[in-house]
Amino acid sequence: TCFKALCCKGPPPPRPEYDLVCIGLTGSGKTSLLSQLCSENPENIVSTTGFSIKAVPFQNAVLNVKELGGADTIRKYWSRYYQGSQGVIFVLDSASSEDDLETARNELHSALQHPQLCTLPFLILANHQDKPAARSVQEIKKYFELEPLARGKRWILKPCSLDDMEAVKDSFTLLINLLEERELEPSRM
Ligand SMILES: Nc1nc2c(ncn2[C@@H]2O[C@H](COP(=O)(O)OP(=O)(O)OP(=O)(O)O)[C@@H](O)[C@H]2O)c(=O)[nH]1
Ligand SMILES: [Mg+2]
């Protein structure tokens, strides 16, 4: 037993798990970002029809992320898959057309106000920042009218692109901090 005590530290404590929903228009990069975070092969990514679930490992937590496909025909069913979510990831293409940006804004506003999501932490990723046409995070914040709409809510808006995954991981760490804070709230104990 003495030898065992010296050599076997035992299994590490389990990491907390959180259930998240990931939404955003088709082509915004949801599957690409989540696949990179899971160290999966970035080739062969096809548009998500329906939904797809991935367990994304981080140092202090595991995020069970349910990505909902963003095609026009699927978006109307998004809200059926919100139940049980503890947080939201919204991905947008910062270099998209004006029309698509407006659609993304409307979808984000609906999500922020949805009864099953309105109290949850949001991570909003302004993706495709590597493209010359990408709007800055300041422009997006203004265009999306986030300050007046989401006052008092916990949301994080960060620029990102597939070619800087370290920045993406840092943004997820901020989201995990919000999820942990939420767990410690007295009202939920
Ligand atoms: N240049 C650039 N391309 C990106 C970026 N993120 C994703 N893409 C590309 O955008 C395309 C669509 O990406 P997906 O990950 O399939 O998008 P999605 O949001 O999952 O789309 P749906 O599943 O249809 O809702 C792919 O060809 C990606 O390589 C980025 O940051 N920069
Ligand atoms: Mg997808």
Coordinates of N, CA and C and ligand atoms in Angstrom, one line a residue:
T1 N 0.8 -1.2 0.0 CA 0.0 0.0 0.0 C 0.9 1.3 0.0
C2 N 2.0 1.2 0.7 CA 2.9 2.3 0.8 C 3.4 2.6 -0.7
F3 N 3.9 1.6 -1.3 CA 4.4 1.7 -2.7 C 3.3 2.3 -3.6
K4 N 2.1 1.7 -3.4 CA 1.0 2.2 -4.2 C 0.7 3.7 -4.0
A5 N 0.8 4.1 -2.7 CA 0.5 5.5 -2.4 C 1.5 6.4 -3.1
L6 N 2.7 5.9 -3.2 CA 3.8 6.7 -3.8 C 3.7 6.8 -5.3
C7 N 3.3 5.7 -5.9 CA 3.3 5.6 -7.4 C 2.0 5.9 -8.1
C8 N 0.9 5.6 -7.4 CA -0.4 5.7 -8.2 C -1.2 6.9 -7.7
K9 N -1.2 7.8 -8.5 CA -1.9 9.0 -8.1 C -3.4 8.8 -8.2
G10 N -3.8 7.8 -8.9 CA -5.2 7.5 -9.2 C -5.7 8.4 -10.3
P11 N -7.0 8.1 -10.7 CA -7.4 8.9 -11.9 C -7.6 10.4 -11.6
P12 N -7.4 11.3 -12.5 CA -7.7 12.7 -12.2 C -9.2 12.9 -12.0
P13 N -9.5 14.0 -11.2 CA -10.9 14.2 -11.0 C -11.7 14.5 -12.3
P14 N -12.9 14.0 -12.4 CA -13.6 14.2 -13.7 C -13.8 15.7 -14.0
R15 N -13.7 16.0 -15.3 CA -13.9 17.4 -15.7 C -15.4 17.7 -15.8
P16 N -15.9 18.9 -15.4 CA -17.3 19.2 -15.5 C -17.7 19.2 -17.0
E17 N -18.9 18.7 -17.3 CA -19.4 18.7 -18.7 C -20.6 19.7 -18.8
Y18 N -20.6 20.4 -19.9 CA -21.7 21.4 -20.2 C -22.3 21.1 -21.5
D19 N -23.6 21.2 -21.6 CA -24.3 21.0 -22.9 C -24.6 22.3 -23.6
L20 N -24.0 22.5 -24.8 CA -24.1 23.7 -25.5 C -24.8 23.5 -26.8
V21 N -25.4 24.6 -27.3 CA -26.0 24.5 -28.7 C -25.2 25.5 -29.5
C22 N -24.9 25.1 -30.8 CA -24.1 26.0 -31.7 C -24.9 26.2 -32.9
I23 N -25.2 27.6 -33.1 CA -26.0 28.0 -34.3 C -25.3 29.0 -35.1
G24 N -25.8 29.3 -36.2 CA -25.2 30.3 -37.2 C -25.6 29.9 -38.6
L25 N -25.6 30.8 -39.5 CA -26.0 30.5 -40.9 C -25.1 29.5 -41.5
T26 N -25.6 28.9 -42.6 CA -24.8 27.9 -43.3 C -23.5 28.6 -43.8
G27 N -22.4 27.9 -43.7 CA -21.1 28.4 -44.2 C -20.4 29.3 -43.2
S28 N -21.0 29.6 -42.0 CA -20.3 30.5 -41.1 C -19.1 29.8 -40.5
G29 N -19.1 28.5 -40.5 CA -17.8 27.8 -40.0 C -18.0 27.0 -38.8
K30 N -19.2 26.7 -38.4 CA -19.5 25.9 -37.1 C -18.7 24.6 -37.1
T31 N -19.0 23.8 -38.1 CA -18.4 22.4 -38.2 C -16.9 22.5 -38.2
S32 N -16.4 23.5 -39.1 CA -14.9 23.6 -39.2 C -14.3 23.9 -37.9
L33 N -14.8 24.9 -37.1 CA -14.2 25.3 -35.9 C -14.3 24.2 -34.9
L34 N -15.4 23.5 -34.8 CA -15.6 22.4 -33.8 C -14.7 21.2 -34.1
S35 N -14.6 20.9 -35.4 CA -13.7 19.8 -35.8 C -12.2 20.1 -35.5
Q36 N -11.8 21.4 -35.7 CA -10.4 21.8 -35.3 C -10.2 21.6 -33.8
L37 N -11.2 22.0 -33.0 CA -11.1 21.9 -31.6 C -11.0 20.5 -31.1
C38 N -11.6 19.6 -31.9 CA -11.5 18.1 -31.6 C -10.4 17.5 -32.3
S39 N -9.5 18.2 -32.9 CA -8.3 17.7 -33.7 C -8.8 16.7 -34.7
E40 N -9.9 16.9 -35.4 CA -10.3 16.0 -36.4 C -9.8 16.5 -37.8
N41 N -9.8 15.6 -38.7 CA -9.4 15.9 -40.1 C -10.3 17.0 -40.7
P42 N -9.7 18.2 -41.0 CA -10.6 19.3 -41.5 C -11.1 19.0 -42.9
E43 N -10.5 18.0 -43.6 CA -11.1 17.7 -45.0 C -12.4 17.0 -44.8
N44 N -13.1 16.9 -45.9 CA -14.4 16.2 -46.0 C -15.5 16.8 -45.2
I45 N -15.4 18.1 -44.8 CA -16.5 18.7 -44.1 C -17.6 19.1 -45.1
V46 N -18.8 18.6 -44.8 CA -19.9 18.9 -45.6 C -20.9 19.7 -44.8
S47 N -21.8 20.4 -45.4 CA -22.9 21.2 -44.7 C -23.7 20.2 -43.8
T48 N -24.0 20.7 -42.6 CA -24.6 19.8 -41.6 C -26.1 19.8 -41.9
T49 N -26.6 18.6 -42.2 CA -28.1 18.5 -42.4 C -28.7 17.9 -41.1
G50 N -29.6 18.7 -40.5 CA -30.0 18.3 -39.1 C -29.1 18.8 -38.1
F51 N -28.6 17.9 -37.3 CA -27.6 18.3 -36.2 C -26.5 17.3 -36.1
S52 N -25.5 17.8 -35.4 CA -24.3 16.9 -35.1 C -23.8 17.2 -33.7
I53 N -23.4 16.2 -33.0 CA -23.0 16.4 -31.6 C -21.5 16.0 -31.5
K54 N -20.7 16.9 -30.8 CA -19.3 16.6 -30.6 C -19.0 16.9 -29.1
A55 N -18.2 16.0 -28.5 CA -17.6 16.3 -27.2 C -16.3 17.0 -27.4
V56 N -16.3 18.3 -27.0 CA -15.0 19.1 -27.3 C -14.3 19.2 -26.0
P57 N -13.0 18.6 -25.9 CA -12.3 18.6 -24.6 C -11.5 19.9 -24.4
F58 N -11.6 20.5 -23.2 CA -10.7 21.6 -22.8 C -10.1 21.1 -21.5
Q59 N -9.1 21.9 -21.1 CA -8.3 21.5 -19.9 C -9.2 21.4 -18.7
N60 N -10.2 22.3 -18.5 CA -11.0 22.3 -17.3 C -12.4 21.8 -17.4
A61 N -12.8 21.5 -18.7 CA -14.2 21.1 -18.9 C -14.3 20.4 -20.2
V62 N -15.4 19.7 -20.3 CA -15.8 19.0 -21.6 C -17.1 19.7 -22.1
L63 N -17.1 20.2 -23.3 CA -18.3 20.8 -23.8 C -19.0 19.9 -24.8
N64 N -20.2 19.5 -24.5 CA -20.9 18.6 -25.4 C -21.7 19.6 -26.3
V65 N -21.2 19.8 -27.5 CA -21.8 20.8 -28.4 C -22.7 20.2 -29.4
K66 N -23.9 20.7 -29.5 CA -24.8 20.2 -30.5 C -24.9 21.3 -31.6
E67 N -24.3 21.0 -32.7 CA -24.4 22.0 -33.9 C -25.6 21.8 -34.7
L68 N -26.4 22.9 -34.9 CA -27.6 22.8 -35.7 C -27.3 23.4 -37.1
G69 N -27.6 22.6 -38.1 CA -27.3 23.1 -39.5 C -27.9 24.4 -39.7
G70 N -27.2 25.3 -40.5 CA -27.7 26.6 -40.7 C -28.4 26.9 -42.0
A71 N -28.7 25.9 -42.8 CA -29.3 26.1 -44.1 C -30.8 26.6 -43.9
D72 N -31.3 27.4 -44.9 CA -32.6 28.0 -44.7 C -33.7 27.0 -44.3
T73 N -33.6 25.8 -44.9 CA -34.7 24.8 -44.6 C -34.6 24.3 -43.2
I74 N -33.4 24.4 -42.6 CA -33.3 23.8 -41.3 C -33.5 24.8 -40.1
R75 N -33.2 26.1 -40.5 CA -33.2 27.1 -39.4 C -34.5 27.2 -38.7
K76 N -35.6 26.9 -39.4 CA -36.9 27.1 -38.7 C -37.1 26.0 -37.6
Y77 N -36.3 25.0 -37.6 CA -36.5 23.9 -36.6 C -35.5 24.1 -35.4
W78 N -34.6 25.1 -35.5 CA -33.6 25.3 -34.5 C -34.2 25.2 -33.1
S79 N -35.3 25.9 -32.9 CA -35.7 26.1 -31.5 C -36.2 24.8 -30.9
R80 N -36.5 23.8 -31.7 CA -36.9 22.5 -31.2 C -35.7 21.8 -30.5
Y81 N -34.5 22.2 -30.8 CA -33.3 21.6 -30.2 C -32.6 22.4 -29.1
Y82 N -33.3 23.4 -28.6 CA -32.7 24.3 -27.6 C -32.7 23.7 -26.2
Q83 N -33.7 22.8 -25.9 CA -34.0 22.4 -24.6 C -32.7 21.7 -24.0
G84 N -32.5 22.0 -22.7 CA -31.3 21.4 -22.0 C -30.0 22.1 -22.2
S85 N -30.0 23.1 -23.1 CA -28.7 23.8 -23.3 C -28.4 24.7 -22.1
Q86 N -27.0 24.7 -21.8 CA -26.5 25.5 -20.7 C -25.8 26.8 -21.2
G87 N -25.6 26.8 -22.5 CA -24.9 28.0 -23.1 C -25.0 27.9 -24.6
V88 N -24.7 29.0 -25.3 CA -24.9 29.1 -26.8 C -23.7 29.6 -27.4
I89 N -23.3 29.0 -28.6 CA -22.2 29.5 -29.4 C -22.9 29.9 -30.7
F90 N -22.7 31.2 -31.1 CA -23.3 31.7 -32.3 C -22.1 32.1 -33.2
V91 N -22.0 31.4 -34.4 CA -20.9 31.7 -35.3 C -21.5 32.5 -36.5
L92 N -20.7 33.6 -36.9 CA -21.1 34.3 -38.1 C -20.0 34.5 -39.0
D93 N -20.3 34.7 -40.3 CA -19.3 35.0 -41.3 C -19.1 36.5 -41.4
S94 N -18.0 37.0 -40.9 CA -17.8 38.5 -40.9 C -17.7 39.1 -42.3
A95 N -17.4 38.2 -43.3 CA -17.2 38.7 -44.7 C -18.4 38.4 -45.6
S96 N -19.6 38.1 -45.0 CA -20.7 37.7 -45.8 C -21.4 38.9 -46.5
S97 N -22.3 38.7 -47.3 CA -23.1 39.8 -48.0 C -23.9 40.5 -46.9
E98 N -24.4 41.7 -47.3 CA -25.2 42.5 -46.4 C -26.5 41.7 -46.0
D99 N -27.0 41.0 -47.1 CA -28.3 40.3 -46.8 C -28.1 39.2 -45.8
D100 N -27.0 38.4 -45.9 CA -26.7 37.4 -45.0 C -26.4 37.9 -43.6
L101 N -25.7 39.1 -43.6 CA -25.4 39.6 -42.3 C -26.7 40.0 -41.6
E102 N -27.6 40.5 -42.3 CA -28.9 40.9 -41.7 C -29.7 39.7 -41.2
T103 N -29.6 38.6 -42.0 CA -30.3 37.4 -41.6 C -29.6 36.9 -40.3
A104 N -28.3 36.9 -40.3 CA -27.6 36.5 -39.1 C -28.0 37.3 -37.9
R105 N -28.1 38.6 -38.1 CA -28.5 39.5 -37.0 C -29.9 39.1 -36.5
N106 N -30.8 38.9 -37.4 CA -32.2 38.5 -37.0 C -32.2 37.2 -36.2
E107 N -31.4 36.2 -36.7 CA -31.3 34.9 -36.0 C -30.7 35.1 -34.6
L108 N -29.7 35.9 -34.5 CA -29.0 36.1 -33.2 C -30.0 36.7 -32.3
H109 N -30.7 37.7 -32.7 CA -31.7 38.4 -31.9 C -32.8 37.5 -31.4
S110 N -33.3 36.6 -32.3 CA -34.3 35.6 -31.9 C -33.7 34.7 -30.9
A111 N -32.5 34.3 -31.0 CA -31.9 33.3 -30.1 C -31.7 34.0 -28.7
L112 N -31.2 35.3 -28.7 CA -31.0 36.0 -27.5 C -32.3 36.2 -26.7
Q113 N -33.4 36.2 -27.4 CA -34.7 36.5 -26.8 C -35.5 35.2 -26.6
H114 N -35.0 34.1 -27.0 CA -35.8 32.8 -26.9 C -35.9 32.4 -25.4
P115 N -37.1 32.0 -25.0 CA -37.3 31.7 -23.5 C -36.3 30.6 -23.0
Q116 N -35.9 29.7 -23.9 CA -35.0 28.7 -23.4 C -33.5 29.1 -23.5
L117 N -33.2 30.2 -24.1 CA -31.8 30.6 -24.2 C -31.5 32.0 -23.6
C118 N -32.6 32.7 -23.3 CA -32.4 34.1 -23.0 C -31.6 34.4 -21.7
T119 N -31.5 33.4 -20.8 CA -30.7 33.6 -19.6 C -29.3 32.9 -19.7
L120 N -29.0 32.4 -20.8 CA -27.8 31.6 -20.9 C -26.6 32.4 -21.4
P121 N -25.4 32.0 -21.0 CA -24.2 32.7 -21.6 C -24.1 32.5 -23.1
F122 N -23.7 33.5 -23.9 CA -23.5 33.4 -25.3 C -22.1 33.7 -25.7
L123 N -21.5 32.8 -26.5 CA -20.2 33.2 -27.2 C -20.5 33.4 -28.6
I124 N -20.3 34.7 -29.1 CA -20.6 35.0 -30.5 C -19.2 35.1 -31.2
L125 N -19.0 34.3 -32.2 CA -17.7 34.3 -32.9 C -17.9 34.9 -34.2
A126 N -17.2 36.1 -34.4 CA -17.2 36.8 -35.7 C -16.1 36.1 -36.5
N127 N -16.4 35.0 -37.2 CA -15.5 34.2 -37.9 C -15.1 34.8 -39.3
H128 N -14.2 34.1 -40.0 CA -13.7 34.5 -41.4 C -13.0 35.8 -41.3
Q129 N -12.3 36.1 -40.2 CA -11.6 37.4 -40.1 C -10.4 37.4 -41.0
D130 N -10.0 36.3 -41.6 CA -8.8 36.2 -42.5 C -9.1 36.8 -43.8
K131 N -10.4 37.0 -44.1 CA -10.8 37.5 -45.5 C -10.7 39.0 -45.5
P132 N -10.2 39.6 -46.6 CA -10.1 41.1 -46.7 C -11.5 41.8 -46.5
A133 N -12.6 41.2 -46.8 CA -13.9 41.8 -46.7 C -14.5 41.7 -45.3
A134 N -13.8 41.1 -44.4 CA -14.3 40.9 -43.1 C -14.6 42.2 -42.3
R135 N -15.7 42.3 -41.7 CA -16.0 43.5 -40.9 C -15.3 43.4 -39.5
S136 N -14.9 44.5 -39.0 CA -14.2 44.4 -37.7 C -15.2 44.0 -36.6
V137 N -14.7 43.6 -35.5 CA -15.6 43.2 -34.4 C -16.4 44.5 -33.9
Q138 N -15.8 45.6 -34.0 CA -16.5 46.9 -33.6 C -17.7 47.1 -34.5
E139 N -17.5 47.0 -35.8 CA -18.6 47.2 -36.8 C -19.7 46.2 -36.5
I140 N -19.3 44.9 -36.2 CA -20.3 43.9 -36.0 C -21.1 44.2 -34.7
K141 N -20.4 44.6 -33.7 CA -21.1 44.9 -32.4 C -22.1 46.0 -32.7
K142 N -21.8 47.0 -33.5 CA -22.7 48.1 -33.7 C -23.8 47.7 -34.6
Y143 N -23.5 46.9 -35.7 CA -24.5 46.5 -36.6 C -25.5 45.5 -36.0
F144 N -25.0 44.7 -35.1 CA -25.9 43.7 -34.4 C -26.6 44.3 -33.2
E145 N -26.3 45.6 -32.9 CA -27.0 46.3 -31.8 C -27.0 45.4 -30.5
L146 N -25.8 44.9 -30.2 CA -25.7 44.0 -29.1 C -25.8 44.7 -27.8
E147 N -25.2 45.9 -27.7 CA -25.2 46.6 -26.4 C -26.6 46.8 -25.9
P148 N -27.4 47.5 -26.6 CA -28.8 47.8 -26.1 C -29.6 46.5 -25.9
L149 N -29.5 45.6 -26.8 CA -30.3 44.4 -26.8 C -30.0 43.5 -25.7
A150 N -28.7 43.2 -25.5 CA -28.3 42.2 -24.6 C -27.7 42.8 -23.3
R151 N -28.1 43.9 -22.9 CA -27.6 44.5 -21.7 C -27.9 43.6 -20.5
G152 N -26.9 43.4 -19.7 CA -27.1 42.6 -18.5 C -27.0 41.1 -18.8
K153 N -26.9 40.7 -20.0 CA -26.8 39.3 -20.3 C -25.3 39.0 -20.3
R154 N -24.9 37.7 -20.1 CA -23.5 37.4 -20.3 C -23.2 37.0 -21.7
W155 N -22.6 37.8 -22.5 CA -22.2 37.4 -23.8 C -20.8 37.9 -24.1
I156 N -20.2 37.2 -25.0 CA -18.8 37.5 -25.3 C -18.8 37.5 -26.9
L157 N -18.3 38.6 -27.4 CA -18.1 38.7 -28.9 C -16.7 38.8 -29.2
K158 N -16.2 37.8 -30.0 CA -14.8 37.7 -30.4 C -14.6 37.5 -31.9
P159 N -13.6 38.2 -32.4 CA -13.2 37.9 -33.8 C -12.4 36.6 -33.9
C160 N -12.6 35.9 -35.0 CA -11.8 34.7 -35.1 C -11.7 34.2 -36.6
S161 N -10.8 33.2 -36.8 CA -10.8 32.6 -38.1 C -10.2 31.2 -37.9
L162 N -10.4 30.4 -38.9 CA -9.9 29.0 -38.8 C -8.4 28.9 -38.6
D163 N -7.7 29.9 -39.1 CA -6.2 29.9 -39.1 C -5.6 30.4 -37.8
D164 N -6.5 30.8 -36.8 CA -5.9 31.1 -35.5 C -6.7 30.4 -34.4
M165 N -6.5 29.1 -34.3 CA -7.3 28.3 -33.3 C -6.9 28.7 -31.9
E166 N -5.7 29.2 -31.6 CA -5.4 29.6 -30.3 C -6.4 30.7 -29.8
A167 N -6.7 31.6 -30.6 CA -7.6 32.7 -30.3 C -9.0 32.1 -30.0
V168 N -9.4 31.1 -30.8 CA -10.7 30.4 -30.7 C -10.7 29.7 -29.3
K169 N -9.6 29.0 -29.0 CA -9.6 28.3 -27.7 C -9.7 29.3 -26.5
D170 N -9.0 30.5 -26.6 CA -9.1 31.5 -25.6 C -10.6 32.0 -25.4
S171 N -11.3 32.1 -26.5 CA -12.7 32.6 -26.4 C -13.5 31.5 -25.7
F172 N -13.3 30.2 -26.0 CA -14.0 29.2 -25.3 C -13.7 29.1 -23.8
T173 N -12.4 29.5 -23.5 CA -12.1 29.5 -22.1 C -12.9 30.6 -21.3
L174 N -13.1 31.7 -22.0 CA -14.0 32.8 -21.4 C -15.4 32.3 -21.2
L175 N -15.9 31.5 -22.2 CA -17.3 31.0 -22.1 C -17.3 30.0 -21.0
I176 N -16.3 29.1 -20.8 CA -16.3 28.1 -19.7 C -16.3 28.9 -18.4
N177 N -15.6 30.0 -18.3 CA -15.6 30.8 -17.0 C -17.1 31.2 -16.7
L178 N -17.8 31.7 -17.8 CA -19.2 32.1 -17.6 C -20.0 31.0 -17.1
L179 N -19.8 29.8 -17.7 CA -20.6 28.6 -17.4 C -20.3 28.2 -15.9
E180 N -19.1 28.3 -15.5 CA -18.7 27.9 -14.1 C -19.3 28.9 -13.1
E181 N -19.3 30.2 -13.5 CA -19.9 31.2 -12.6 C -21.4 31.0 -12.4
R182 N -22.0 30.6 -13.5 CA -23.4 30.4 -13.5 C -23.8 29.2 -12.5
E183 N -22.9 28.2 -12.5 CA -23.1 27.1 -11.6 C -23.0 27.4 -10.2
L184 N -22.2 28.5 -9.9 CA -22.0 28.8 -8.5 C -23.1 29.8 -8.0
E185 N -23.9 30.3 -8.9 CA -24.9 31.2 -8.5 C -25.8 30.7 -7.4
P186 N -26.1 31.4 -6.3 CA -26.9 30.9 -5.2 C -28.3 30.4 -5.7
S187 N -28.9 31.2 -6.7 CA -30.2 30.8 -7.1 C -30.3 29.4 -7.7
R188 N -29.2 28.9 -8.2 CA -29.2 27.6 -8.8 C -28.7 26.5 -7.9
M189 N -28.3 26.8 -6.7 CA -27.8 25.8 -5.8 C -28.8 25.0 -5.1
Ligands
LIG1 N1 -11.4 31.6 -45.2 C1 -12.1 31.0 -44.2 N2 -12.9 30.0 -44.5 C2 -13.6 29.4 -43.5 C3 -13.5 29.8 -42.1 N3 -14.3 29.1 -41.4 C4 -14.9 28.2 -42.2 N4 -14.5 28.4 -43.5 C5 -14.9 27.6 -44.7 O1 -16.3 27.8 -44.8 C6 -16.9 26.7 -45.4 C7 -18.1 26.2 -44.6 O2 -17.8 25.8 -43.3 P1 -18.6 24.8 -42.4 O3 -17.8 24.6 -41.2 O4 -19.2 23.7 -43.1 O5 -19.9 25.8 -42.0 P2 -21.1 25.5 -41.1 O6 -21.4 26.7 -40.3 O7 -20.9 24.2 -40.3 O8 -22.3 25.3 -42.2 P3 -23.7 24.4 -42.1 O9 -23.3 23.1 -41.5 O10 -24.2 24.3 -43.5 O11 -24.6 25.2 -41.2 C8 -15.8 25.6 -45.4 O12 -15.3 25.5 -46.7 C9 -14.8 26.1 -44.5 O13 -13.5 25.8 -44.9 C10 -12.6 30.9 -41.8 O14 -12.5 31.4 -40.7 N5 -12.0 31.5 -42.9
MG2 MG -21.9 22.4 -40.2

